[in-house]
Amino acid sequence: MLKLIIASLLFTSSVYAEEFQAPVTDTNWHVIESPLECSLMQTIPSFGQAGFYRRNGQSLQLKFVTDSLPAQKKDVHFEMSAAPWQNTDQFDTLVTLPTTSGQREFIVDGVLAQQALSKMQDGRFPIIRYHSQSYNGETTVKLSTVKFNDSLPAFQQCLSNLYPDSFDEIKKLTVYFESEKANLDKASINALTRVADYVKVDDCVSQIIITSHTDSFGRKRLNVPLSEARAKTIRDFFVSKYEIPAEKIVMRSFVDHDPAATNKTAKGRAYNRRAEIELVR
């Protein structure tokens, strides 16, 4: 009878607990380097992948992404295990977060992700524990440190070279013009240069929309070509100086039909003599 009880307990344990990690003999890190994103990810068989990721303008992330083990609506525990040579099962809890039913990505970012990255350099490794929809018990996923220090320098170099401006920071810009003129001043050139530099590194930008305006001062028949000239000045800046394809640029001229401020004051008219640049993905 005792043997049957022990066997039953062993069987129950195997059913109600699942552990996933990359095999020691076949652990590989995949590094993606670009001006807009950096990733250092590891494939974990039967689970998915895990590692570190950062998009320009955003904070560092530690992320576990599963292909086949979506979460139940409970909690996920992020922990840091002791290094293998420390001969202890001790671990520190980074954070516990609620999960939603069907959740497939488990992410911590900012300071917690940076702490995890630093501790991995000391031989410790991140673990998540959660309840998946595939098992009745707890699912444990470990991120191996094998070959980690070999791939880390490339990832760190990528992080240091990330483009400083994010899409959200650069996607809309307004430049202003002097009365009855279409030439760019120094401030406008500097702002447009930031936009052009970003477009050169982000292949996902499909269009640059230039919308030009005038104030209501002066003769209407002169304001129409003036508005068009302001848009063309910006288009020519992008095309001739930065070799951005002309077919990617759309120009729209509103003349004085869409004022940003009143045309009754000098200050208001200054706001209306403008061109708005919008990037579209």
PDB file of C-alpha atoms in Angstrom:
ATOM      1  CA  MET A   1       0.000   0.000   0.000  1.00  0.00           C
ATOM      2  CA  LEU A   2       2.832   2.417   0.901  1.00  0.00           C
ATOM      3  CA  LYS A   3       4.482   1.768  -2.471  1.00  0.00           C
ATOM      4  CA  LEU A   4       1.234   2.588  -4.232  1.00  0.00           C
ATOM      5  CA  ILE A   5       0.901   5.887  -2.346  1.00  0.00           C
ATOM      6  CA  ILE A   6       4.486   6.881  -3.170  1.00  0.00           C
ATOM      7  CA  ALA A   7       4.005   5.972  -6.819  1.00  0.00           C
ATOM      8  CA  SER A   8       0.803   7.980  -6.902  1.00  0.00           C
ATOM      9  CA  LEU A   9       2.531  11.009  -5.427  1.00  0.00           C
ATOM     10  CA  LEU A  10       5.368  10.809  -7.947  1.00  0.00           C
ATOM     11  CA  PHE A  11       2.898  10.527 -10.802  1.00  0.00           C
ATOM     12  CA  THR A  12       0.889  13.500  -9.511  1.00  0.00           C
ATOM     13  CA  SER A  13       4.046  15.596  -9.207  1.00  0.00           C
ATOM     14  CA  SER A  14       5.019  14.946 -12.821  1.00  0.00           C
ATOM     15  CA  VAL A  15       1.552  15.854 -14.018  1.00  0.00           C
ATOM     16  CA  TYR A  16       1.129  19.020 -11.994  1.00  0.00           C
ATOM     17  CA  ALA A  17       4.538  20.630 -12.522  1.00  0.00           C
ATOM     18  CA  GLU A  18       6.292  21.423 -15.794  1.00  0.00           C
ATOM     19  CA  GLU A  19       9.759  22.918 -16.195  1.00  0.00           C
ATOM     20  CA  PHE A  20      11.293  24.325 -19.376  1.00  0.00           C
ATOM     21  CA  GLN A  21      14.815  25.470 -20.170  1.00  0.00           C
ATOM     22  CA  ALA A  22      17.296  25.237 -23.015  1.00  0.00           C
ATOM     23  CA  PRO A  23      19.541  22.160 -22.828  1.00  0.00           C
ATOM     24  CA  VAL A  24      23.057  22.910 -21.595  1.00  0.00           C
ATOM     25  CA  THR A  25      24.616  21.287 -24.656  1.00  0.00           C
ATOM     26  CA  ASP A  26      22.452  23.188 -27.127  1.00  0.00           C
ATOM     27  CA  THR A  27      21.906  26.676 -25.720  1.00  0.00           C
ATOM     28  CA  ASN A  28      22.122  29.503 -28.262  1.00  0.00           C
ATOM     29  CA  TRP A  29      21.606  33.228 -27.993  1.00  0.00           C
ATOM     30  CA  HIS A  30      20.289  35.171 -30.968  1.00  0.00           C
ATOM     31  CA  VAL A  31      21.364  38.811 -31.218  1.00  0.00           C
ATOM     32  CA  ILE A  32      19.488  41.298 -33.420  1.00  0.00           C
ATOM     33  CA  GLU A  33      21.249  44.606 -33.935  1.00  0.00           C
ATOM     34  CA  SER A  34      19.762  47.650 -35.665  1.00  0.00           C
ATOM     35  CA  PRO A  35      19.631  51.422 -35.071  1.00  0.00           C
ATOM     36  CA  LEU A  36      16.043  51.030 -33.817  1.00  0.00           C
ATOM     37  CA  GLU A  37      16.026  47.837 -31.762  1.00  0.00           C
ATOM     38  CA  CYS A  38      18.305  45.392 -29.971  1.00  0.00           C
ATOM     39  CA  SER A  39      17.460  41.916 -28.767  1.00  0.00           C
ATOM     40  CA  LEU A  40      19.302  39.099 -27.025  1.00  0.00           C
ATOM     41  CA  MET A  41      16.967  36.119 -27.078  1.00  0.00           C
ATOM     42  CA  GLN A  42      17.232  32.410 -26.326  1.00  0.00           C
ATOM     43  CA  THR A  43      15.049  29.634 -27.741  1.00  0.00           C
ATOM     44  CA  ILE A  44      13.507  27.443 -25.052  1.00  0.00           C
ATOM     45  CA  PRO A  45      12.206  24.168 -26.552  1.00  0.00           C
ATOM     46  CA  SER A  46       8.492  23.427 -26.109  1.00  0.00           C
ATOM     47  CA  PHE A  47       7.980  26.879 -24.566  1.00  0.00           C
ATOM     48  CA  GLY A  48       9.063  29.643 -26.931  1.00  0.00           C
ATOM     49  CA  GLN A  49      11.799  32.187 -26.302  1.00  0.00           C
ATOM     50  CA  ALA A  50      13.069  34.515 -23.620  1.00  0.00           C
ATOM     51  CA  GLY A  51      15.681  37.210 -23.191  1.00  0.00           C
ATOM     52  CA  PHE A  52      16.225  40.944 -23.328  1.00  0.00           C
ATOM     53  CA  TYR A  53      14.857  43.539 -25.741  1.00  0.00           C
ATOM     54  CA  ARG A  54      14.988  47.284 -26.160  1.00  0.00           C
ATOM     55  CA  ARG A  55      13.403  49.583 -28.724  1.00  0.00           C
ATOM     56  CA  ASN A  56      14.900  53.037 -29.226  1.00  0.00           C
ATOM     57  CA  GLY A  57      13.225  55.578 -26.991  1.00  0.00           C
ATOM     58  CA  GLN A  58      11.957  52.832 -24.676  1.00  0.00           C
ATOM     59  CA  SER A  59      13.325  51.056 -21.611  1.00  0.00           C
ATOM     60  CA  LEU A  60      15.019  47.666 -21.476  1.00  0.00           C
ATOM     61  CA  GLN A  61      12.699  44.658 -21.229  1.00  0.00           C
ATOM     62  CA  LEU A  62      13.104  41.149 -19.865  1.00  0.00           C
ATOM     63  CA  LYS A  63      10.541  39.098 -21.735  1.00  0.00           C
ATOM     64  CA  PHE A  64       9.345  35.512 -21.889  1.00  0.00           C
ATOM     65  CA  VAL A  65       7.205  34.706 -24.931  1.00  0.00           C
ATOM     66  CA  THR A  66       5.437  31.364 -25.274  1.00  0.00           C
ATOM     67  CA  ASP A  67       4.140  29.756 -28.451  1.00  0.00           C
ATOM     68  CA  SER A  68       2.152  26.985 -26.797  1.00  0.00           C
ATOM     69  CA  LEU A  69       1.605  27.647 -23.086  1.00  0.00           C
ATOM     70  CA  PRO A  70      -0.776  30.615 -22.621  1.00  0.00           C
ATOM     71  CA  ALA A  71      -1.490  31.642 -19.056  1.00  0.00           C
ATOM     72  CA  GLN A  72      -4.496  31.192 -16.880  1.00  0.00           C
ATOM     73  CA  LYS A  73      -5.925  34.265 -15.159  1.00  0.00           C
ATOM     74  CA  LYS A  74      -3.666  34.187 -12.093  1.00  0.00           C
ATOM     75  CA  ASP A  75      -0.148  35.526 -11.445  1.00  0.00           C
ATOM     76  CA  VAL A  76       3.341  35.277 -12.921  1.00  0.00           C
ATOM     77  CA  HIS A  77       6.346  35.358 -10.583  1.00  0.00           C
ATOM     78  CA  PHE A  78       9.634  36.777 -11.877  1.00  0.00           C
ATOM     79  CA  GLU A  79      12.584  35.469  -9.858  1.00  0.00           C
ATOM     80  CA  MET A  80      16.373  35.354  -9.958  1.00  0.00           C
ATOM     81  CA  SER A  81      17.941  32.009  -9.095  1.00  0.00           C
ATOM     82  CA  ALA A  82      21.299  31.530  -7.433  1.00  0.00           C
ATOM     83  CA  ALA A  83      24.265  30.754  -9.674  1.00  0.00           C
ATOM     84  CA  PRO A  84      24.746  27.006 -10.313  1.00  0.00           C
ATOM     85  CA  TRP A  85      28.095  26.900  -8.484  1.00  0.00           C
ATOM     86  CA  GLN A  86      26.550  28.296  -5.292  1.00  0.00           C
ATOM     87  CA  ASN A  87      24.943  24.890  -4.575  1.00  0.00           C
ATOM     88  CA  THR A  88      21.708  26.360  -3.252  1.00  0.00           C
ATOM     89  CA  ASP A  89      18.108  26.582  -4.370  1.00  0.00           C
ATOM     90  CA  GLN A  90      17.829  30.135  -3.061  1.00  0.00           C
ATOM     91  CA  PHE A  91      16.183  32.709  -5.294  1.00  0.00           C
ATOM     92  CA  ASP A  92      15.063  36.336  -5.077  1.00  0.00           C
ATOM     93  CA  THR A  93      11.667  37.525  -6.237  1.00  0.00           C
ATOM     94  CA  LEU A  94      11.849  40.412  -8.693  1.00  0.00           C
ATOM     95  CA  VAL A  95       8.119  41.017  -8.944  1.00  0.00           C
ATOM     96  CA  THR A  96       4.756  39.272  -9.082  1.00  0.00           C
ATOM     97  CA  LEU A  97       2.282  40.449 -11.709  1.00  0.00           C
ATOM     98  CA  PRO A  98      -1.308  39.455 -12.555  1.00  0.00           C
ATOM     99  CA  THR A  99      -1.857  37.478 -15.755  1.00  0.00           C
ATOM    100  CA  THR A 100      -4.832  37.499 -18.095  1.00  0.00           C
ATOM    101  CA  SER A 101      -6.393  34.412 -19.604  1.00  0.00           C
ATOM    102  CA  GLY A 102      -4.515  33.483 -22.771  1.00  0.00           C
ATOM    103  CA  GLN A 103      -1.568  35.775 -22.079  1.00  0.00           C
ATOM    104  CA  ARG A 104       1.537  34.718 -24.031  1.00  0.00           C
ATOM    105  CA  GLU A 105       4.043  37.459 -23.202  1.00  0.00           C
ATOM    106  CA  PHE A 106       5.428  38.024 -19.709  1.00  0.00           C
ATOM    107  CA  ILE A 107       7.450  41.218 -19.455  1.00  0.00           C
ATOM    108  CA  VAL A 108       9.181  43.374 -16.880  1.00  0.00           C
ATOM    109  CA  ASP A 109      10.976  46.521 -17.946  1.00  0.00           C
ATOM    110  CA  GLY A 110      13.086  49.388 -16.711  1.00  0.00           C
ATOM    111  CA  VAL A 111      14.959  48.943 -13.448  1.00  0.00           C
ATOM    112  CA  LEU A 112      13.821  45.335 -12.920  1.00  0.00           C
ATOM    113  CA  ALA A 113      15.006  44.281 -16.372  1.00  0.00           C
ATOM    114  CA  GLN A 114      18.319  46.051 -15.820  1.00  0.00           C
ATOM    115  CA  GLN A 115      18.746  44.270 -12.475  1.00  0.00           C
ATOM    116  CA  ALA A 116      18.123  40.918 -14.135  1.00  0.00           C
ATOM    117  CA  LEU A 117      20.677  41.672 -16.864  1.00  0.00           C
ATOM    118  CA  SER A 118      23.305  42.657 -14.275  1.00  0.00           C
ATOM    119  CA  LYS A 119      22.677  39.560 -12.147  1.00  0.00           C
ATOM    120  CA  MET A 120      23.003  37.294 -15.176  1.00  0.00           C
ATOM    121  CA  GLN A 121      26.538  38.592 -15.628  1.00  0.00           C
ATOM    122  CA  ASP A 122      27.229  37.220 -12.141  1.00  0.00           C
ATOM    123  CA  GLY A 123      25.940  33.773 -13.098  1.00  0.00           C
ATOM    124  CA  ARG A 124      22.407  34.077 -11.781  1.00  0.00           C
ATOM    125  CA  PHE A 125      19.477  33.451 -14.097  1.00  0.00           C
ATOM    126  CA  PRO A 126      15.849  34.630 -14.435  1.00  0.00           C
ATOM    127  CA  ILE A 127      12.927  32.292 -13.830  1.00  0.00           C
ATOM    128  CA  ILE A 128       9.208  32.752 -14.294  1.00  0.00           C
ATOM    129  CA  ARG A 129       6.553  30.663 -12.599  1.00  0.00           C
ATOM    130  CA  TYR A 130       2.918  30.766 -13.656  1.00  0.00           C
ATOM    131  CA  HIS A 131      -0.120  28.583 -14.316  1.00  0.00           C
ATOM    132  CA  SER A 132      -0.633  27.771 -17.982  1.00  0.00           C
ATOM    133  CA  GLN A 133      -3.822  26.595 -19.629  1.00  0.00           C
ATOM    134  CA  SER A 134      -2.048  23.373 -20.638  1.00  0.00           C
ATOM    135  CA  TYR A 135      -1.305  22.040 -17.127  1.00  0.00           C
ATOM    136  CA  ASN A 136      -3.149  21.935 -13.840  1.00  0.00           C
ATOM    137  CA  GLY A 137      -0.087  22.869 -11.849  1.00  0.00           C
ATOM    138  CA  GLU A 138       2.687  25.410 -12.078  1.00  0.00           C
ATOM    139  CA  THR A 139       4.848  26.023 -15.155  1.00  0.00           C
ATOM    140  CA  THR A 140       8.455  27.041 -14.535  1.00  0.00           C
ATOM    141  CA  VAL A 141      10.656  28.550 -17.244  1.00  0.00           C
ATOM    142  CA  LYS A 142      14.378  29.165 -16.784  1.00  0.00           C
ATOM    143  CA  LEU A 143      16.632  31.384 -18.873  1.00  0.00           C
ATOM    144  CA  SER A 144      20.022  29.688 -19.168  1.00  0.00           C
ATOM    145  CA  THR A 145      23.308  31.561 -18.648  1.00  0.00           C
ATOM    146  CA  VAL A 146      25.243  29.180 -20.936  1.00  0.00           C
ATOM    147  CA  LYS A 147      27.154  31.254 -23.559  1.00  0.00           C
ATOM    148  CA  PHE A 148      25.498  34.405 -22.215  1.00  0.00           C
ATOM    149  CA  ASN A 149      28.734  36.334 -21.711  1.00  0.00           C
ATOM    150  CA  ASP A 150      29.827  35.456 -25.250  1.00  0.00           C
ATOM    151  CA  SER A 151      26.818  37.226 -26.790  1.00  0.00           C
ATOM    152  CA  LEU A 152      26.440  40.043 -24.281  1.00  0.00           C
ATOM    153  CA  PRO A 153      29.104  42.420 -25.766  1.00  0.00           C
ATOM    154  CA  ALA A 154      27.315  42.586 -29.138  1.00  0.00           C
ATOM    155  CA  PHE A 155      24.023  43.340 -27.389  1.00  0.00           C
ATOM    156  CA  GLN A 156      25.584  46.047 -25.229  1.00  0.00           C
ATOM    157  CA  GLN A 157      27.209  47.619 -28.287  1.00  0.00           C
ATOM    158  CA  CYS A 158      23.830  47.674 -30.000  1.00  0.00           C
ATOM    159  CA  LEU A 159      22.255  49.370 -26.969  1.00  0.00           C
ATOM    160  CA  SER A 160      24.888  52.101 -27.040  1.00  0.00           C
ATOM    161  CA  ASN A 161      24.240  52.737 -30.752  1.00  0.00           C
ATOM    162  CA  LEU A 162      20.444  52.967 -30.639  1.00  0.00           C
ATOM    163  CA  TYR A 163      19.055  55.931 -32.555  1.00  0.00           C
ATOM    164  CA  PRO A 164      18.220  58.691 -30.035  1.00  0.00           C
ATOM    165  CA  ASP A 165      14.809  59.683 -31.433  1.00  0.00           C
ATOM    166  CA  SER A 166      11.810  57.352 -31.337  1.00  0.00           C
ATOM    167  CA  PHE A 167       9.030  57.331 -33.938  1.00  0.00           C
ATOM    168  CA  ASP A 168       6.573  58.919 -31.496  1.00  0.00           C
ATOM    169  CA  GLU A 169       9.005  61.762 -30.847  1.00  0.00           C
ATOM    170  CA  ILE A 170       9.655  62.473 -34.514  1.00  0.00           C
ATOM    171  CA  LYS A 171       6.423  61.584 -36.324  1.00  0.00           C
ATOM    172  CA  LYS A 172       4.951  65.107 -36.254  1.00  0.00           C
ATOM    173  CA  LEU A 173       6.794  68.380 -36.777  1.00  0.00           C
ATOM    174  CA  THR A 174       5.808  71.959 -37.563  1.00  0.00           C
ATOM    175  CA  VAL A 175       8.169  74.526 -39.117  1.00  0.00           C
ATOM    176  CA  TYR A 176       7.421  78.227 -39.537  1.00  0.00           C
ATOM    177  CA  PHE A 177       8.148  80.813 -42.227  1.00  0.00           C
ATOM    178  CA  GLU A 178       8.621  84.538 -42.420  1.00  0.00           C
ATOM    179  CA  SER A 179       5.909  86.596 -44.063  1.00  0.00           C
ATOM    180  CA  GLU A 180       5.688  86.069 -47.830  1.00  0.00           C
ATOM    181  CA  LYS A 181       8.747  83.783 -47.818  1.00  0.00           C
ATOM    182  CA  ALA A 182       9.334  80.070 -48.405  1.00  0.00           C
ATOM    183  CA  ASN A 183      12.952  79.666 -47.326  1.00  0.00           C
ATOM    184  CA  LEU A 184      14.001  77.624 -44.280  1.00  0.00           C
ATOM    185  CA  ASP A 185      15.685  79.215 -41.289  1.00  0.00           C
ATOM    186  CA  LYS A 186      18.346  77.490 -39.191  1.00  0.00           C
ATOM    187  CA  ALA A 187      15.871  76.122 -36.623  1.00  0.00           C
ATOM    188  CA  SER A 188      13.737  74.610 -39.383  1.00  0.00           C
ATOM    189  CA  ILE A 189      16.750  73.027 -41.065  1.00  0.00           C
ATOM    190  CA  ASN A 190      17.854  71.444 -37.787  1.00  0.00           C
ATOM    191  CA  ALA A 191      14.363  70.083 -37.131  1.00  0.00           C
ATOM    192  CA  LEU A 192      13.971  68.702 -40.657  1.00  0.00           C
ATOM    193  CA  THR A 193      17.420  67.118 -40.425  1.00  0.00           C
ATOM    194  CA  ARG A 194      16.242  65.108 -37.394  1.00  0.00           C
ATOM    195  CA  VAL A 195      13.263  63.890 -39.398  1.00  0.00           C
ATOM    196  CA  ALA A 196      15.358  62.984 -42.423  1.00  0.00           C
ATOM    197  CA  ASP A 197      17.938  61.137 -40.344  1.00  0.00           C
ATOM    198  CA  TYR A 198      15.181  59.090 -38.743  1.00  0.00           C
ATOM    199  CA  VAL A 199      13.521  58.212 -42.047  1.00  0.00           C
ATOM    200  CA  LYS A 200      16.871  56.911 -43.331  1.00  0.00           C
ATOM    201  CA  VAL A 201      17.083  54.329 -40.532  1.00  0.00           C
ATOM    202  CA  ASP A 202      13.398  53.340 -40.255  1.00  0.00           C
ATOM    203  CA  ASP A 203      12.332  51.318 -43.298  1.00  0.00           C
ATOM    204  CA  CYS A 204       8.781  51.155 -41.943  1.00  0.00           C
ATOM    205  CA  VAL A 205       8.124  54.821 -42.755  1.00  0.00           C
ATOM    206  CA  SER A 206       5.993  54.604 -45.892  1.00  0.00           C
ATOM    207  CA  GLN A 207       5.064  58.268 -46.387  1.00  0.00           C
ATOM    208  CA  ILE A 208       6.073  61.790 -45.473  1.00  0.00           C
ATOM    209  CA  ILE A 209       3.073  64.108 -45.645  1.00  0.00           C
ATOM    210  CA  ILE A 210       3.838  67.826 -45.964  1.00  0.00           C
ATOM    211  CA  THR A 211       0.894  70.152 -45.375  1.00  0.00           C
ATOM    212  CA  SER A 212       1.638  73.812 -46.082  1.00  0.00           C
ATOM    213  CA  HIS A 213      -0.203  76.974 -44.992  1.00  0.00           C
ATOM    214  CA  THR A 214      -0.117  80.746 -45.215  1.00  0.00           C
ATOM    215  CA  ASP A 215      -1.653  83.483 -43.139  1.00  0.00           C
ATOM    216  CA  SER A 216      -4.483  85.591 -44.609  1.00  0.00           C
ATOM    217  CA  PHE A 217      -2.263  88.612 -45.121  1.00  0.00           C
ATOM    218  CA  GLY A 218      -1.667  89.698 -48.712  1.00  0.00           C
ATOM    219  CA  ARG A 219      -3.357  88.958 -52.001  1.00  0.00           C
ATOM    220  CA  LYS A 220      -5.033  85.561 -52.402  1.00  0.00           C
ATOM    221  CA  ARG A 221      -3.509  84.941 -55.827  1.00  0.00           C
ATOM    222  CA  LEU A 222      -0.032  85.223 -54.313  1.00  0.00           C
ATOM    223  CA  ASN A 223      -0.754  83.040 -51.304  1.00  0.00           C
ATOM    224  CA  VAL A 224      -1.603  79.995 -53.444  1.00  0.00           C
ATOM    225  CA  PRO A 225       1.862  79.671 -55.047  1.00  0.00           C
ATOM    226  CA  LEU A 226       3.473  80.728 -51.757  1.00  0.00           C
ATOM    227  CA  SER A 227       1.828  77.855 -49.891  1.00  0.00           C
ATOM    228  CA  GLU A 228       2.881  75.409 -52.615  1.00  0.00           C
ATOM    229  CA  ALA A 229       6.427  76.784 -52.604  1.00  0.00           C
ATOM    230  CA  ARG A 230       6.761  76.139 -48.867  1.00  0.00           C
ATOM    231  CA  ALA A 231       5.832  72.480 -49.327  1.00  0.00           C
ATOM    232  CA  LYS A 232       8.216  72.141 -52.295  1.00  0.00           C
ATOM    233  CA  THR A 233      11.078  73.686 -50.313  1.00  0.00           C
ATOM    234  CA  ILE A 234      10.733  70.971 -47.685  1.00  0.00           C
ATOM    235  CA  ARG A 235      10.306  68.215 -50.262  1.00  0.00           C
ATOM    236  CA  ASP A 236      13.435  69.380 -52.101  1.00  0.00           C
ATOM    237  CA  PHE A 237      15.354  69.437 -48.817  1.00  0.00           C
ATOM    238  CA  PHE A 238      14.492  65.775 -48.187  1.00  0.00           C
ATOM    239  CA  VAL A 239      15.103  64.658 -51.779  1.00  0.00           C
ATOM    240  CA  SER A 240      18.225  66.584 -52.738  1.00  0.00           C
ATOM    241  CA  LYS A 241      20.118  66.591 -49.446  1.00  0.00           C
ATOM    242  CA  TYR A 242      19.056  63.228 -47.988  1.00  0.00           C
ATOM    243  CA  GLU A 243      18.097  61.286 -51.115  1.00  0.00           C
ATOM    244  CA  ILE A 244      14.701  60.338 -49.759  1.00  0.00           C
ATOM    245  CA  PRO A 245      12.620  59.015 -52.685  1.00  0.00           C
ATOM    246  CA  ALA A 246      10.281  61.698 -54.027  1.00  0.00           C
ATOM    247  CA  GLU A 247       7.493  59.133 -54.415  1.00  0.00           C
ATOM    248  CA  LYS A 248       7.472  58.708 -50.634  1.00  0.00           C
ATOM    249  CA  ILE A 249       6.538  62.372 -50.167  1.00  0.00           C
ATOM    250  CA  VAL A 250       2.966  63.718 -50.378  1.00  0.00           C
ATOM    251  CA  MET A 251       2.375  67.467 -50.559  1.00  0.00           C
ATOM    252  CA  ARG A 252      -0.846  69.225 -49.580  1.00  0.00           C
ATOM    253  CA  SER A 253      -1.497  72.956 -49.747  1.00  0.00           C
ATOM    254  CA  PHE A 254      -4.228  74.567 -47.637  1.00  0.00           C
ATOM    255  CA  VAL A 255      -3.184  78.207 -48.192  1.00  0.00           C
ATOM    256  CA  ASP A 256      -5.054  80.152 -45.444  1.00  0.00           C
ATOM    257  CA  HIS A 257      -8.053  77.819 -45.176  1.00  0.00           C
ATOM    258  CA  ASP A 258      -6.938  75.974 -42.024  1.00  0.00           C
ATOM    259  CA  PRO A 259      -5.461  78.514 -39.606  1.00  0.00           C
ATOM    260  CA  ALA A 260      -3.797  77.340 -36.397  1.00  0.00           C
ATOM    261  CA  ALA A 261      -4.485  80.686 -34.724  1.00  0.00           C
ATOM    262  CA  THR A 262      -6.278  83.967 -35.361  1.00  0.00           C
ATOM    263  CA  ASN A 263      -5.181  86.021 -38.363  1.00  0.00           C
ATOM    264  CA  LYS A 264      -6.168  89.238 -36.592  1.00  0.00           C
ATOM    265  CA  THR A 265      -2.865  89.557 -34.690  1.00  0.00           C
ATOM    266  CA  ALA A 266       0.774  89.443 -35.744  1.00  0.00           C
ATOM    267  CA  LYS A 267       1.430  86.591 -33.324  1.00  0.00           C
ATOM    268  CA  GLY A 268      -1.469  84.567 -34.692  1.00  0.00           C
ATOM    269  CA  ARG A 269      -0.372  85.092 -38.293  1.00  0.00           C
ATOM    270  CA  ALA A 270       3.137  83.906 -37.370  1.00  0.00           C
ATOM    271  CA  TYR A 271       1.646  80.587 -36.183  1.00  0.00           C
ATOM    272  CA  ASN A 272      -0.294  80.254 -39.426  1.00  0.00           C
ATOM    273  CA  ARG A 273       2.734  80.646 -41.724  1.00  0.00           C
ATOM    274  CA  ARG A 274       3.723  77.037 -41.327  1.00  0.00           C
ATOM    275  CA  ALA A 275       4.226  73.592 -42.786  1.00  0.00           C
ATOM    276  CA  GLU A 276       3.306  70.436 -40.887  1.00  0.00           C
ATOM    277  CA  ILE A 277       5.307  67.263 -41.513  1.00  0.00           C
ATOM    278  CA  GLU A 278       3.867  63.881 -40.570  1.00  0.00           C
ATOM    279  CA  LEU A 279       5.517  60.470 -40.883  1.00  0.00           C
ATOM    280  CA  VAL A 280       3.298  57.503 -41.717  1.00  0.00           C
ATOM    281  CA  ARG A 281       4.121  53.846 -41.147  1.00  0.00           C
TER     282      ARG A 281
END
